[in-house]
Amino acid sequence: MHARRSAVRRGGPAEGAAMAYVSVDVPSPLSQCIIFCEIECVRDCCGIDAVSTDPAVVEAWCREVGSDTVVEARLQLAELIEMVEDRSHRVESAFLNHRTPDHAARRQLLDFLSALQAGLAAGDAHSGTGCPRRSCRDRAT
């Protein structure tokens, strides 16, 4: 996951102090999964609301790309979730068309990412392990 700090921007009164935005890029294959699931609208218009997290849609992508790609996407997603959970900065993503200026926006993004994570886990269930690390998956075969 690639992140870079952008200009420091002031939060509202509840925020108290200046907090930097961290701009995150969403690499492939995770970005390809999100594009595949972009069926409600388009991200340029509706941001993450354009992307379906319906398990059937996510699982269809998983079947199309195979287990190795799903495992890589799950690792990327876990890293992205970790970045968003870090409250020492705000997050913005041009790819997702989303930013977290407040708690509600951060919660919305985390809910979206968690739903996507659940779909990827279900889609990768055929690999024999719930763990996205290759070493665990290899032990299961």
N, CA, C and O atoms as a GROMACS GRO file, in nm:
protein
  564
    1MET      N    1   0.086  -0.115   0.000
    1MET     CA    2   0.000   0.000   0.000
    1MET      C    3   0.090   0.122   0.000
    1MET      O    4   0.186   0.129   0.077
    2HIS      N    5   0.060   0.215  -0.084
    2HIS     CA    6   0.141   0.335  -0.094
    2HIS      C    7   0.068   0.449  -0.026
    2HIS      O    8  -0.050   0.472  -0.049
    3ALA      N    9   0.141   0.520   0.058
    3ALA     CA   10   0.081   0.635   0.126
    3ALA      C   11   0.178   0.751   0.120
    3ALA      O   12   0.300   0.733   0.127
    4ARG      N   13   0.123   0.868   0.108
    4ARG     CA   14   0.207   0.987   0.113
    4ARG      C   15   0.129   1.093   0.189
    4ARG      O   16   0.007   1.102   0.178
    5ARG      N   17   0.200   1.172   0.264
    5ARG     CA   18   0.135   1.278   0.342
    5ARG      C   19   0.112   1.398   0.250
    5ARG      O   20   0.199   1.436   0.172
    6SER      N   21  -0.004   1.454   0.262
    6SER     CA   22  -0.034   1.576   0.187
    6SER      C   23  -0.033   1.693   0.284
    6SER      O   24   0.004   1.678   0.400
    7ALA      N   25  -0.072   1.806   0.236
    7ALA     CA   26  -0.069   1.927   0.318
    7ALA      C   27  -0.149   1.908   0.446
    7ALA      O   28  -0.252   1.842   0.448
    8VAL      N   29  -0.100   1.966   0.551
    8VAL     CA   30  -0.170   1.961   0.679
    8VAL      C   31  -0.293   2.050   0.668
    8VAL      O   32  -0.285   2.164   0.621
    9ARG      N   33  -0.406   1.998   0.711
    9ARG     CA   34  -0.531   2.074   0.706
    9ARG      C   35  -0.590   2.079   0.845
    9ARG      O   36  -0.576   1.984   0.922
   10ARG      N   37  -0.653   2.185   0.876
   10ARG     CA   38  -0.714   2.203   1.009
   10ARG      C   39  -0.846   2.130   1.017
   10ARG      O   40  -0.928   2.135   0.925
   11GLY      N   41  -0.867   2.063   1.129
   11GLY     CA   42  -0.994   1.997   1.155
   11GLY      C   43  -1.091   2.096   1.217
   11GLY      O   44  -1.058   2.212   1.241
   12GLY      N   45  -1.211   2.047   1.241
   12GLY     CA   46  -1.312   2.130   1.306
   12GLY      C   47  -1.282   2.142   1.454
   12GLY      O   48  -1.180   2.090   1.501
   13PRO      N   49  -1.368   2.208   1.528
   13PRO     CA   50  -1.345   2.227   1.671
   13PRO      C   51  -1.328   2.097   1.748
   13PRO      O   52  -1.253   2.092   1.845
   14ALA      N   53  -1.397   1.991   1.706
   14ALA     CA   54  -1.386   1.863   1.776
   14ALA      C   55  -1.249   1.800   1.754
   14ALA      O   56  -1.201   1.725   1.839
   15GLU      N   57  -1.187   1.831   1.644
   15GLU     CA   58  -1.057   1.773   1.612
   15GLU      C   59  -0.947   1.836   1.699
   15GLU      O   60  -0.856   1.767   1.744
   16GLY      N   61  -0.955   1.966   1.721
   16GLY     CA   62  -0.861   2.032   1.809
   16GLY      C   63  -0.734   2.077   1.742
   16GLY      O   64  -0.705   2.196   1.741
   17ALA      N   65  -0.657   1.987   1.686
   17ALA     CA   66  -0.527   2.021   1.631
   17ALA      C   67  -0.522   1.988   1.483
   17ALA      O   68  -0.607   1.918   1.429
   18ALA      N   69  -0.418   2.042   1.419
   18ALA     CA   70  -0.398   2.014   1.278
   18ALA      C   71  -0.367   1.865   1.262
   18ALA      O   72  -0.293   1.807   1.342
   19MET      N   73  -0.424   1.806   1.160
   19MET     CA   74  -0.401   1.664   1.136
   19MET      C   75  -0.374   1.647   0.987
   19MET      O   76  -0.450   1.696   0.903
   20ALA      N   77  -0.268   1.577   0.954
   20ALA     CA   78  -0.230   1.557   0.815
   20ALA      C   79  -0.320   1.455   0.748
   20ALA      O   80  -0.368   1.361   0.812
   21TYR      N   81  -0.342   1.476   0.620
   21TYR     CA   82  -0.408   1.374   0.538
   21TYR      C   83  -0.300   1.283   0.484
   21TYR      O   84  -0.194   1.329   0.442
   22VAL      N   85  -0.327   1.154   0.484
   22VAL     CA   86  -0.240   1.057   0.420
   22VAL      C   87  -0.315   1.010   0.297
   22VAL      O   88  -0.427   0.958   0.306
   23SER      N   89  -0.253   1.028   0.182
   23SER     CA   90  -0.315   0.987   0.056
   23SER      C   91  -0.275   0.843   0.028
   23SER      O   92  -0.156   0.810   0.024
   24VAL      N   93  -0.373   0.757   0.009
   24VAL     CA   94  -0.344   0.616  -0.015
   24VAL      C   95  -0.380   0.576  -0.157
   24VAL      O   96  -0.484   0.613  -0.211
   25ASP      N   97  -0.292   0.501  -0.216
   25ASP     CA   98  -0.316   0.441  -0.346
   25ASP      C   99  -0.366   0.299  -0.320
   25ASP      O  100  -0.325   0.235  -0.223
   26VAL      N  101  -0.453   0.252  -0.404
   26VAL     CA  102  -0.505   0.116  -0.392
   26VAL      C  103  -0.443   0.035  -0.506
   26VAL      O  104  -0.483   0.051  -0.621
   27PRO      N  105  -0.347  -0.052  -0.475
   27PRO     CA  106  -0.277  -0.126  -0.579
   27PRO      C  107  -0.361  -0.242  -0.634
   27PRO      O  108  -0.460  -0.284  -0.574
   28SER      N  109  -0.317  -0.293  -0.746
   28SER     CA  110  -0.377  -0.414  -0.803
   28SER      C  111  -0.316  -0.532  -0.729
   28SER      O  112  -0.197  -0.530  -0.698
   29PRO      N  113  -0.392  -0.633  -0.699
   29PRO     CA  114  -0.523  -0.670  -0.750
   29PRO      C  115  -0.641  -0.615  -0.670
   29PRO      O  116  -0.756  -0.629  -0.714
   30LEU      N  117  -0.617  -0.553  -0.554
   30LEU     CA  118  -0.730  -0.501  -0.477
   30LEU      C  119  -0.809  -0.399  -0.558
   30LEU      O  120  -0.932  -0.398  -0.554
   31SER      N  121  -0.739  -0.314  -0.630
   31SER     CA  122  -0.809  -0.214  -0.712
   31SER      C  123  -0.895  -0.281  -0.819
   31SER      O  124  -1.003  -0.232  -0.851
   32GLN      N  125  -0.847  -0.392  -0.874
   32GLN     CA  126  -0.924  -0.463  -0.976
   32GLN      C  127  -1.050  -0.524  -0.917
   32GLN      O  128  -1.154  -0.528  -0.982
   33CYS      N  129  -1.042  -0.571  -0.794
   33CYS     CA  130  -1.161  -0.623  -0.725
   33CYS      C  131  -1.264  -0.512  -0.708
   33CYS      O  132  -1.382  -0.532  -0.734
   34ILE      N  133  -1.219  -0.396  -0.665
   34ILE     CA  134  -1.310  -0.284  -0.643
   34ILE      C  135  -1.373  -0.240  -0.774
   34ILE      O  136  -1.493  -0.210  -0.778
   35ILE      N  137  -1.296  -0.235  -0.881
   35ILE     CA  138  -1.350  -0.199  -1.013
   35ILE      C  139  -1.454  -0.302  -1.056
   35ILE      O  140  -1.560  -0.264  -1.108
   36PHE      N  141  -1.426  -0.429  -1.036
   36PHE     CA  142  -1.520  -0.536  -1.071
   36PHE      C  143  -1.652  -0.518  -0.996
   36PHE      O  144  -1.760  -0.543  -1.051
   37CYS      N  145  -1.644  -0.477  -0.871
   37CYS     CA  146  -1.763  -0.464  -0.785
   37CYS      C  147  -1.832  -0.328  -0.798
   37CYS      O  148  -1.931  -0.302  -0.730
   38GLU      N  149  -1.781  -0.244  -0.884
   38GLU     CA  150  -1.837  -0.109  -0.904
   38GLU      C  151  -1.961  -0.120  -0.993
   38GLU      O  152  -1.954  -0.095  -1.114
   39ILE      N  153  -2.074  -0.157  -0.933
   39ILE     CA  154  -2.194  -0.183  -1.012
   39ILE      C  155  -2.313  -0.096  -0.972
   39ILE      O  156  -2.413  -0.093  -1.044
   40GLU      N  157  -2.305  -0.026  -0.861
   40GLU     CA  158  -2.415   0.059  -0.815
   40GLU      C  159  -2.416   0.193  -0.888
   40GLU      O  160  -2.522   0.248  -0.916
   41CYS      N  161  -2.297   0.244  -0.920
   41CYS     CA  162  -2.278   0.371  -0.989
   41CYS      C  163  -2.131   0.371  -1.031
   41CYS      O  164  -2.076   0.265  -1.061
   42VAL      N  165  -2.066   0.486  -1.035
   42VAL     CA  166  -1.922   0.493  -1.061
   42VAL      C  167  -1.856   0.567  -0.945
   42VAL      O  168  -1.916   0.658  -0.886
   43ARG      N  169  -1.735   0.529  -0.913
   43ARG     CA  170  -1.664   0.590  -0.800
   43ARG      C  171  -1.647   0.740  -0.817
   43ARG      O  172  -1.654   0.815  -0.719
   44ASP      N  173  -1.625   0.786  -0.941
   44ASP     CA  174  -1.609   0.930  -0.964
   44ASP      C  175  -1.731   1.008  -0.919
   44ASP      O  176  -1.720   1.124  -0.881
   45CYS      N  177  -1.846   0.946  -0.923
   45CYS     CA  178  -1.971   1.010  -0.883
   45CYS      C  179  -2.003   0.984  -0.736
   45CYS      O  180  -2.023   1.078  -0.659
   46CYS      N  181  -2.007   0.858  -0.698
   46CYS     CA  182  -2.060   0.818  -0.566
   46CYS      C  183  -1.955   0.765  -0.470
   46CYS      O  184  -1.990   0.726  -0.358
   47GLY      N  185  -1.829   0.763  -0.509
   47GLY     CA  186  -1.726   0.713  -0.418
   47GLY      C  187  -1.749   0.567  -0.384
   47GLY      O  188  -1.787   0.487  -0.470
   48ILE      N  189  -1.727   0.531  -0.258
   48ILE     CA  190  -1.739   0.391  -0.218
   48ILE      C  191  -1.882   0.340  -0.224
   48ILE      O  192  -1.904   0.219  -0.226
   49ASP      N  193  -1.980   0.431  -0.227
   49ASP     CA  194  -2.119   0.388  -0.241
   49ASP      C  195  -2.147   0.327  -0.378
   49ASP      O  196  -2.249   0.260  -0.396
   50ALA      N  197  -2.058   0.348  -0.473
   50ALA     CA  198  -2.074   0.291  -0.607
   50ALA      C  199  -2.036   0.144  -0.612
   50ALA      O  200  -2.068   0.074  -0.707
   51VAL      N  201  -1.967   0.098  -0.509
   51VAL     CA  202  -1.909  -0.036  -0.508
   51VAL      C  203  -1.995  -0.130  -0.424
   51VAL      O  204  -2.024  -0.103  -0.308
   52SER      N  205  -2.037  -0.240  -0.485
   52SER     CA  206  -2.115  -0.340  -0.414
   52SER      C  207  -2.023  -0.426  -0.328
   52SER      O  208  -1.918  -0.471  -0.373
   53THR      N  209  -2.063  -0.447  -0.205
   53THR     CA  210  -1.990  -0.540  -0.118
   53THR      C  211  -2.072  -0.667  -0.097
   53THR      O  212  -2.046  -0.744  -0.005
   54ASP      N  213  -2.171  -0.687  -0.182
   54ASP     CA  214  -2.252  -0.809  -0.178
   54ASP      C  215  -2.157  -0.928  -0.192
   54ASP      O  216  -2.082  -0.935  -0.289
   55PRO      N  217  -2.160  -1.021  -0.098
   55PRO     CA  218  -2.068  -1.136  -0.104
   55PRO      C  219  -2.073  -1.210  -0.237
   55PRO      O  220  -1.970  -1.259  -0.283
   56ALA      N  221  -2.189  -1.220  -0.299
   56ALA     CA  222  -2.200  -1.291  -0.427
   56ALA      C  223  -2.119  -1.221  -0.535
   56ALA      O  224  -2.058  -1.287  -0.620
   57VAL      N  225  -2.117  -1.088  -0.534
   57VAL     CA  226  -2.041  -1.011  -0.633
   57VAL      C  227  -1.892  -1.028  -0.608
   57VAL      O  228  -1.815  -1.053  -0.700
   58VAL      N  229  -1.851  -1.013  -0.482
   58VAL     CA  230  -1.709  -1.026  -0.448
   58VAL      C  231  -1.661  -1.168  -0.477
   58VAL      O  232  -1.552  -1.187  -0.530
   59GLU      N  233  -1.742  -1.267  -0.443
   59GLU     CA  234  -1.704  -1.406  -0.469
   59GLU      C  235  -1.693  -1.435  -0.618
   59GLU      O  236  -1.610  -1.517  -0.658
   60ALA      N  237  -1.773  -1.369  -0.700
   60ALA     CA  238  -1.762  -1.386  -0.846
   60ALA      C  239  -1.625  -1.339  -0.893
   60ALA      O  240  -1.564  -1.402  -0.978
   61TRP      N  241  -1.578  -1.227  -0.838
   61TRP     CA  242  -1.444  -1.180  -0.873
   61TRP      C  243  -1.340  -1.281  -0.827
   61TRP      O  244  -1.245  -1.310  -0.900
   62CYS      N  245  -1.356  -1.334  -0.708
   62CYS     CA  246  -1.261  -1.433  -0.654
   62CYS      C  247  -1.252  -1.555  -0.745
   62CYS      O  248  -1.142  -1.603  -0.773
   63ARG      N  249  -1.365  -1.605  -0.791
   63ARG     CA  250  -1.364  -1.721  -0.881
   63ARG      C  251  -1.296  -1.688  -1.013
   63ARG      O  252  -1.227  -1.772  -1.071
   64GLU      N  253  -1.315  -1.566  -1.059
   64GLU     CA  254  -1.257  -1.525  -1.187
   64GLU      C  255  -1.105  -1.516  -1.182
   64GLU      O  256  -1.038  -1.551  -1.279
   65VAL      N  257  -1.050  -1.468  -1.071
   65VAL     CA  258  -0.906  -1.442  -1.065
   65VAL      C  259  -0.824  -1.552  -0.999
   65VAL      O  260  -0.704  -1.562  -1.024
   66GLY      N  261  -0.884  -1.635  -0.916
   66GLY     CA  262  -0.812  -1.744  -0.852
   66GLY      C  263  -0.756  -1.708  -0.716
   66GLY      O  264  -0.746  -1.591  -0.678
   67SER      N  265  -0.720  -1.811  -0.644
   67SER     CA  266  -0.682  -1.800  -0.503
   67SER      C  267  -0.558  -1.714  -0.479
   67SER      O  268  -0.558  -1.633  -0.386
   68ASP      N  269  -0.454  -1.729  -0.560
   68ASP     CA  270  -0.332  -1.651  -0.536
   68ASP      C  271  -0.360  -1.501  -0.543
   68ASP      O  272  -0.309  -1.424  -0.461
   69THR      N  273  -0.439  -1.461  -0.639
   69THR     CA  274  -0.473  -1.319  -0.654
   69THR      C  275  -0.560  -1.272  -0.538
   69THR      O  276  -0.544  -1.161  -0.489
   70VAL      N  277  -0.653  -1.356  -0.496
   70VAL     CA  278  -0.740  -1.322  -0.383
   70VAL      C  279  -0.656  -1.304  -0.256
   70VAL      O  280  -0.679  -1.211  -0.179
   71VAL      N  281  -0.561  -1.392  -0.234
   71VAL     CA  282  -0.475  -1.382  -0.116
   71VAL      C  283  -0.398  -1.250  -0.119
   71VAL      O  284  -0.388  -1.182  -0.017
   72GLU      N  285  -0.346  -1.214  -0.235
   72GLU     CA  286  -0.273  -1.087  -0.246
   72GLU      C  287  -0.365  -0.968  -0.218
   72GLU      O  288  -0.327  -0.874  -0.148
   73ALA      N  289  -0.486  -0.972  -0.272
   73ALA     CA  290  -0.583  -0.864  -0.248
   73ALA      C  291  -0.618  -0.855  -0.100
   73ALA      O  292  -0.633  -0.746  -0.046
   74ARG      N  293  -0.632  -0.969  -0.034
   74ARG     CA  294  -0.664  -0.970   0.109
   74ARG      C  295  -0.552  -0.908   0.192
   74ARG      O  296  -0.578  -0.836   0.288
   75LEU      N  297  -0.429  -0.936   0.155
   75LEU     CA  298  -0.315  -0.876   0.226
   75LEU      C  299  -0.314  -0.724   0.206
   75LEU      O  300  -0.291  -0.649   0.300
   76GLN      N  301  -0.338  -0.680   0.083
   76GLN     CA  302  -0.343  -0.537   0.054
   76GLN      C  303  -0.456  -0.471   0.133
   76GLN      O  304  -0.440  -0.361   0.186
   77LEU      N  305  -0.570  -0.536   0.138
   77LEU     CA  306  -0.685  -0.482   0.210
   77LEU      C  307  -0.657  -0.473   0.360
   77LEU      O  308  -0.694  -0.375   0.424
   78ALA      N  309  -0.593  -0.574   0.416
   78ALA     CA  310  -0.558  -0.571   0.559
   78ALA      C  311  -0.467  -0.451   0.589
   78ALA      O  312  -0.483  -0.386   0.692
   79GLU      N  313  -0.373  -0.424   0.500
   79GLU     CA  314  -0.283  -0.310   0.518
   79GLU      C  315  -0.361  -0.178   0.507
   79GLU      O  316  -0.336  -0.085   0.584
   80LEU      N  317  -0.453  -0.170   0.413
   80LEU     CA  318  -0.535  -0.050   0.397
   80LEU      C  319  -0.621  -0.026   0.521
   80LEU      O  320  -0.631   0.087   0.569
   81ILE      N  321  -0.682  -0.130   0.572
   81ILE     CA  322  -0.764  -0.118   0.694
   81ILE      C  323  -0.679  -0.067   0.810
   81ILE      O  324  -0.723   0.018   0.887
   82GLU      N  325  -0.558  -0.119   0.822
   82GLU     CA  326  -0.468  -0.074   0.928
   82GLU      C  327  -0.439   0.075   0.916
   82GLU      O  328  -0.436   0.147   1.016
   83MET      N  329  -0.418   0.123   0.793
   83MET     CA  330  -0.391   0.266   0.771
   83MET      C  331  -0.513   0.350   0.810
   83MET      O  332  -0.498   0.455   0.872
   84VAL      N  333  -0.630   0.305   0.773
   84VAL     CA  334  -0.753   0.381   0.801
   84VAL      C  335  -0.782   0.381   0.951
   84VAL      O  336  -0.831   0.480   1.004
   85GLU      N  337  -0.753   0.272   1.018
   85GLU     CA  338  -0.776   0.264   1.163
   85GLU      C  339  -0.684   0.354   1.243
   85GLU      O  340  -0.716   0.391   1.356
   86ASP      N  341  -0.569   0.389   1.186
   86ASP     CA  342  -0.472   0.475   1.254
   86ASP      C  343  -0.529   0.617   1.263
   86ASP      O  344  -0.540   0.687   1.163
   87ARG      N  345  -0.564   0.657   1.382
   87ARG     CA  346  -0.630   0.787   1.402
   87ARG      C  347  -0.532   0.904   1.414
   87ARG      O  348  -0.574   1.016   1.446
   88SER      N  349  -0.404   0.879   1.391
   88SER     CA  350  -0.306   0.988   1.398
   88SER      C  351  -0.307   1.074   1.271
   88SER      O  352  -0.239   1.176   1.265
   89HIS      N  353  -0.384   1.032   1.172
   89HIS     CA  354  -0.395   1.108   1.047
   89HIS      C  355  -0.532   1.085   0.986
   89HIS      O  356  -0.606   0.994   1.025
   90ARG      N  357  -0.564   1.168   0.891
   90ARG     CA  358  -0.684   1.148   0.811
   90ARG      C  359  -0.641   1.077   0.684
   90ARG      O  360  -0.524   1.079   0.647
   91VAL      N  361  -0.736   1.014   0.618
   91VAL     CA  362  -0.706   0.937   0.497
   91VAL      C  363  -0.784   0.996   0.380
   91VAL      O  364  -0.899   1.036   0.393
   92GLU      N  365  -0.716   1.001   0.266
   92GLU     CA  366  -0.786   1.038   0.142
   92GLU      C  367  -0.739   0.944   0.032
   92GLU      O  368  -0.623   0.904   0.027
   93SER      N  369  -0.830   0.910  -0.056
   93SER     CA  370  -0.799   0.822  -0.168
   93SER      C  371  -0.869   0.873  -0.293
   93SER      O  372  -0.992   0.876  -0.299
   94ALA      N  373  -0.790   0.912  -0.391
   94ALA     CA  374  -0.847   0.954  -0.519
   94ALA      C  375  -0.915   0.835  -0.586
   94ALA      O  376  -1.021   0.850  -0.648
   95PHE      N  377  -0.856   0.717  -0.575
   95PHE     CA  378  -0.912   0.597  -0.637
   95PHE      C  379  -1.051   0.567  -0.582
   95PHE      O  380  -1.144   0.540  -0.658
   96LEU      N  381  -1.066   0.572  -0.451
   96LEU     CA  382  -1.194   0.543  -0.388
   96LEU      C  383  -1.288   0.664  -0.388
   96LEU      O  384  -1.407   0.650  -0.359
   97ASN      N  385  -1.235   0.782  -0.420
   97ASN     CA  386  -1.312   0.906  -0.414
   97ASN      C  387  -1.371   0.923  -0.274
   97ASN      O  388  -1.491   0.946  -0.258
   98HIS      N  389  -1.283   0.911  -0.174
   98HIS     CA  390  -1.328   0.918  -0.035
   98HIS      C  391  -1.218   0.981   0.050
   98HIS      O  392  -1.099   0.961   0.025
   99ARG      N  393  -1.260   1.057   0.149
   99ARG     CA  394  -1.167   1.113   0.248
   99ARG      C  395  -1.233   1.105   0.385
   99ARG      O  396  -1.354   1.091   0.396
  100THR      N  397  -1.151   1.115   0.488
  100THR     CA  398  -1.202   1.098   0.624
  100THR      C  399  -1.181   1.226   0.706
  100THR      O  400  -1.094   1.230   0.793
  101PRO      N  401  -1.259   1.330   0.680
  101PRO     CA  402  -1.243   1.454   0.758
  101PRO      C  403  -1.297   1.442   0.900
  101PRO      O  404  -1.265   1.524   0.986
  102ASP      N  405  -1.380   1.339   0.925
  102ASP     CA  406  -1.440   1.323   1.057
  102ASP      C  407  -1.460   1.175   1.087
  102ASP      O  408  -1.436   1.088   1.003
  103HIS      N  409  -1.505   1.149   1.209
  103HIS     CA  410  -1.523   1.010   1.254
  103HIS      C  411  -1.625   0.935   1.168
  103HIS      O  412  -1.605   0.818   1.136
  104ALA      N  413  -1.733   1.001   1.130
  104ALA     CA  414  -1.838   0.934   1.051
  104ALA      C  415  -1.785   0.888   0.916
  104ALA      O  416  -1.818   0.779   0.870
  105ALA      N  417  -1.704   0.970   0.852
  105ALA     CA  418  -1.647   0.933   0.723
  105ALA      C  419  -1.546   0.818   0.738
  105ALA      O  420  -1.539   0.730   0.653
  106ARG      N  421  -1.469   0.821   0.847
  106ARG     CA  422  -1.374   0.711   0.873
  106ARG      C  423  -1.452   0.582   0.899
  106ARG      O  424  -1.414   0.476   0.849
  107ARG      N  425  -1.559   0.590   0.978
  107ARG     CA  426  -1.641   0.473   1.008
  107ARG      C  427  -1.704   0.417   0.881
  107ARG      O  428  -1.709   0.296   0.862
  108GLN      N  429  -1.753   0.505   0.793
  108GLN     CA  430  -1.811   0.462   0.666
  108GLN      C  431  -1.708   0.386   0.584
  108GLN      O  432  -1.739   0.282   0.526
  109LEU      N  433  -1.586   0.438   0.577
  109LEU     CA  434  -1.481   0.371   0.500
  109LEU      C  435  -1.444   0.238   0.564
  109LEU      O  436  -1.428   0.138   0.494
  110LEU      N  437  -1.432   0.234   0.696
  110LEU     CA  438  -1.399   0.108   0.763
  110LEU      C  439  -1.510   0.004   0.746
  110LEU      O  440  -1.481  -0.114   0.728
  111ASP      N  441  -1.634   0.047   0.750
  111ASP     CA  442  -1.745  -0.046   0.728
  111ASP      C  443  -1.740  -0.104   0.587
  111ASP      O  444  -1.760  -0.223   0.567
  112PHE      N  445  -1.712  -0.018   0.489
  112PHE     CA  446  -1.699  -0.063   0.350
  112PHE      C  447  -1.585  -0.164   0.337
  112PHE      O  448  -1.602  -0.270   0.278
  113LEU      N  449  -1.469  -0.130   0.392
  113LEU     CA  450  -1.352  -0.218   0.380
  113LEU      C  451  -1.375  -0.350   0.453
  113LEU      O  452  -1.331  -0.455   0.406
  114SER      N  453  -1.442  -0.346   0.567
  114SER     CA  454  -1.472  -0.469   0.642
  114SER      C  455  -1.566  -0.560   0.564
  114SER      O  456  -1.549  -0.682   0.562
  115ALA      N  457  -1.666  -0.500   0.499
  115ALA     CA  458  -1.758  -0.580   0.418
  115ALA      C  459  -1.686  -0.642   0.299
  115ALA      O  460  -1.711  -0.757   0.263
  116LEU      N  461  -1.596  -0.566   0.238
  116LEU     CA  462  -1.516  -0.619   0.128
  116LEU      C  463  -1.426  -0.731   0.177
  116LEU      O  464  -1.408  -0.832   0.109
  117GLN      N  465  -1.368  -0.713   0.295
  117GLN     CA  466  -1.282  -0.815   0.355
  117GLN      C  467  -1.359  -0.945   0.378
  117GLN      O  468  -1.307  -1.053   0.352
  118ALA      N  469  -1.482  -0.934   0.427
  118ALA     CA  470  -1.564  -1.053   0.450
  118ALA      C  471  -1.594  -1.125   0.319
  118ALA      O  472  -1.590  -1.248   0.313
  119GLY      N  473  -1.623  -1.049   0.215
  119GLY     CA  474  -1.648  -1.109   0.084
  119GLY      C  475  -1.527  -1.178   0.028
  119GLY      O  476  -1.538  -1.287  -0.029
  120LEU      N  477  -1.409  -1.117   0.043
  120LEU     CA  478  -1.286  -1.180  -0.004
  120LEU      C  479  -1.255  -1.306   0.075
  120LEU      O  480  -1.209  -1.406   0.018
  121ALA      N  481  -1.279  -1.304   0.204
  121ALA     CA  482  -1.254  -1.422   0.287
  121ALA      C  483  -1.345  -1.536   0.245
  121ALA      O  484  -1.302  -1.651   0.235
  122ALA      N  485  -1.472  -1.505   0.220
  122ALA     CA  486  -1.566  -1.609   0.176
  122ALA      C  487  -1.526  -1.662   0.039
  122ALA      O  488  -1.535  -1.782   0.013
  123GLY      N  489  -1.482  -1.572  -0.048
  123GLY     CA  490  -1.442  -1.614  -0.182
  123GLY      C  491  -1.314  -1.695  -0.183
  123GLY      O  492  -1.290  -1.773  -0.276
  124ASP      N  493  -1.233  -1.679  -0.081
  124ASP     CA  494  -1.107  -1.752  -0.073
  124ASP      C  495  -1.120  -1.878   0.013
  124ASP      O  496  -1.022  -1.948   0.036
  125ALA      N  497  -1.241  -1.908   0.060
  125ALA     CA  498  -1.262  -2.023   0.149
  125ALA      C  499  -1.216  -2.154   0.085
  125ALA      O  500  -1.176  -2.246   0.156
  126HIS      N  501  -1.222  -2.162  -0.045
  126HIS     CA  502  -1.182  -2.286  -0.113
  126HIS      C  503  -1.033  -2.315  -0.101
  126HIS      O  504  -0.988  -2.425  -0.134
  127SER      N  505  -0.955  -2.217  -0.053
  127SER     CA  506  -0.811  -2.239  -0.041
  127SER      C  507  -0.776  -2.328   0.079
  127SER      O  508  -0.663  -2.375   0.091
  128GLY      N  509  -0.874  -2.351   0.168
  128GLY     CA  510  -0.850  -2.442   0.280
  128GLY      C  511  -0.807  -2.375   0.408
  128GLY      O  512  -0.790  -2.443   0.509
  129THR      N  513  -0.790  -2.244   0.408
  129THR     CA  514  -0.753  -2.173   0.529
  129THR      C  515  -0.810  -2.033   0.525
  129THR      O  516  -0.824  -1.974   0.418
  130GLY      N  517  -0.842  -1.979   0.638
  130GLY     CA  518  -0.893  -1.843   0.646
  130GLY      C  519  -0.782  -1.740   0.652
  130GLY      O  520  -0.810  -1.620   0.649
  131CYS      N  521  -0.659  -1.784   0.662
  131CYS     CA  522  -0.546  -1.692   0.674
  131CYS      C  523  -0.495  -1.652   0.537
  131CYS      O  524  -0.477  -1.739   0.451
  132PRO      N  525  -0.472  -1.522   0.512
  132PRO     CA  526  -0.428  -1.481   0.380
  132PRO      C  527  -0.279  -1.503   0.353
  132PRO      O  528  -0.235  -1.486   0.240
  133ARG      N  529  -0.201  -1.542   0.455
  133ARG     CA  530  -0.058  -1.562   0.431
  133ARG      C  531  -0.034  -1.690   0.352
  133ARG      O  532  -0.098  -1.792   0.377
  134ARG      N  533   0.057  -1.683   0.257
  134ARG     CA  534   0.088  -1.799   0.173
  134ARG      C  535   0.136  -1.918   0.256
  134ARG      O  536   0.101  -2.032   0.226
  135SER      N  537   0.215  -1.892   0.360
  135SER     CA  538   0.269  -2.003   0.439
  135SER      C  539   0.156  -2.084   0.504
  135SER      O  540   0.163  -2.206   0.509
  136CYS      N  541   0.053  -2.016   0.551
  136CYS     CA  542  -0.061  -2.088   0.610
  136CYS      C  543  -0.139  -2.162   0.504
  136CYS      O  544  -0.182  -2.276   0.524
  137ARG      N  545  -0.157  -2.098   0.390
  137ARG     CA  546  -0.233  -2.159   0.283
  137ARG      C  547  -0.160  -2.283   0.230
  137ARG      O  548  -0.223  -2.385   0.200
  138ASP      N  549  -0.028  -2.273   0.219
  138ASP     CA  550   0.050  -2.387   0.169
  138ASP      C  551   0.044  -2.505   0.265
  138ASP      O  552   0.042  -2.620   0.222
  139ARG      N  553   0.040  -2.477   0.397
  139ARG     CA  554   0.030  -2.584   0.496
  139ARG      C  555  -0.102  -2.658   0.483
  139ARG      O  556  -0.110  -2.778   0.512
  140ALA      N  557  -0.206  -2.588   0.440
  140ALA     CA  558  -0.340  -2.649   0.432
  140ALA      C  559  -0.353  -2.742   0.312
  140ALA      O  560  -0.447  -2.822   0.306
  141THR      N  561  -0.262  -2.734   0.218
  141THR     CA  562  -0.273  -2.820   0.098
  141THR      C  563  -0.185  -2.940   0.107
  141THR      O  564  -0.183  -3.022   0.015
   0.00000   0.00000   0.00000
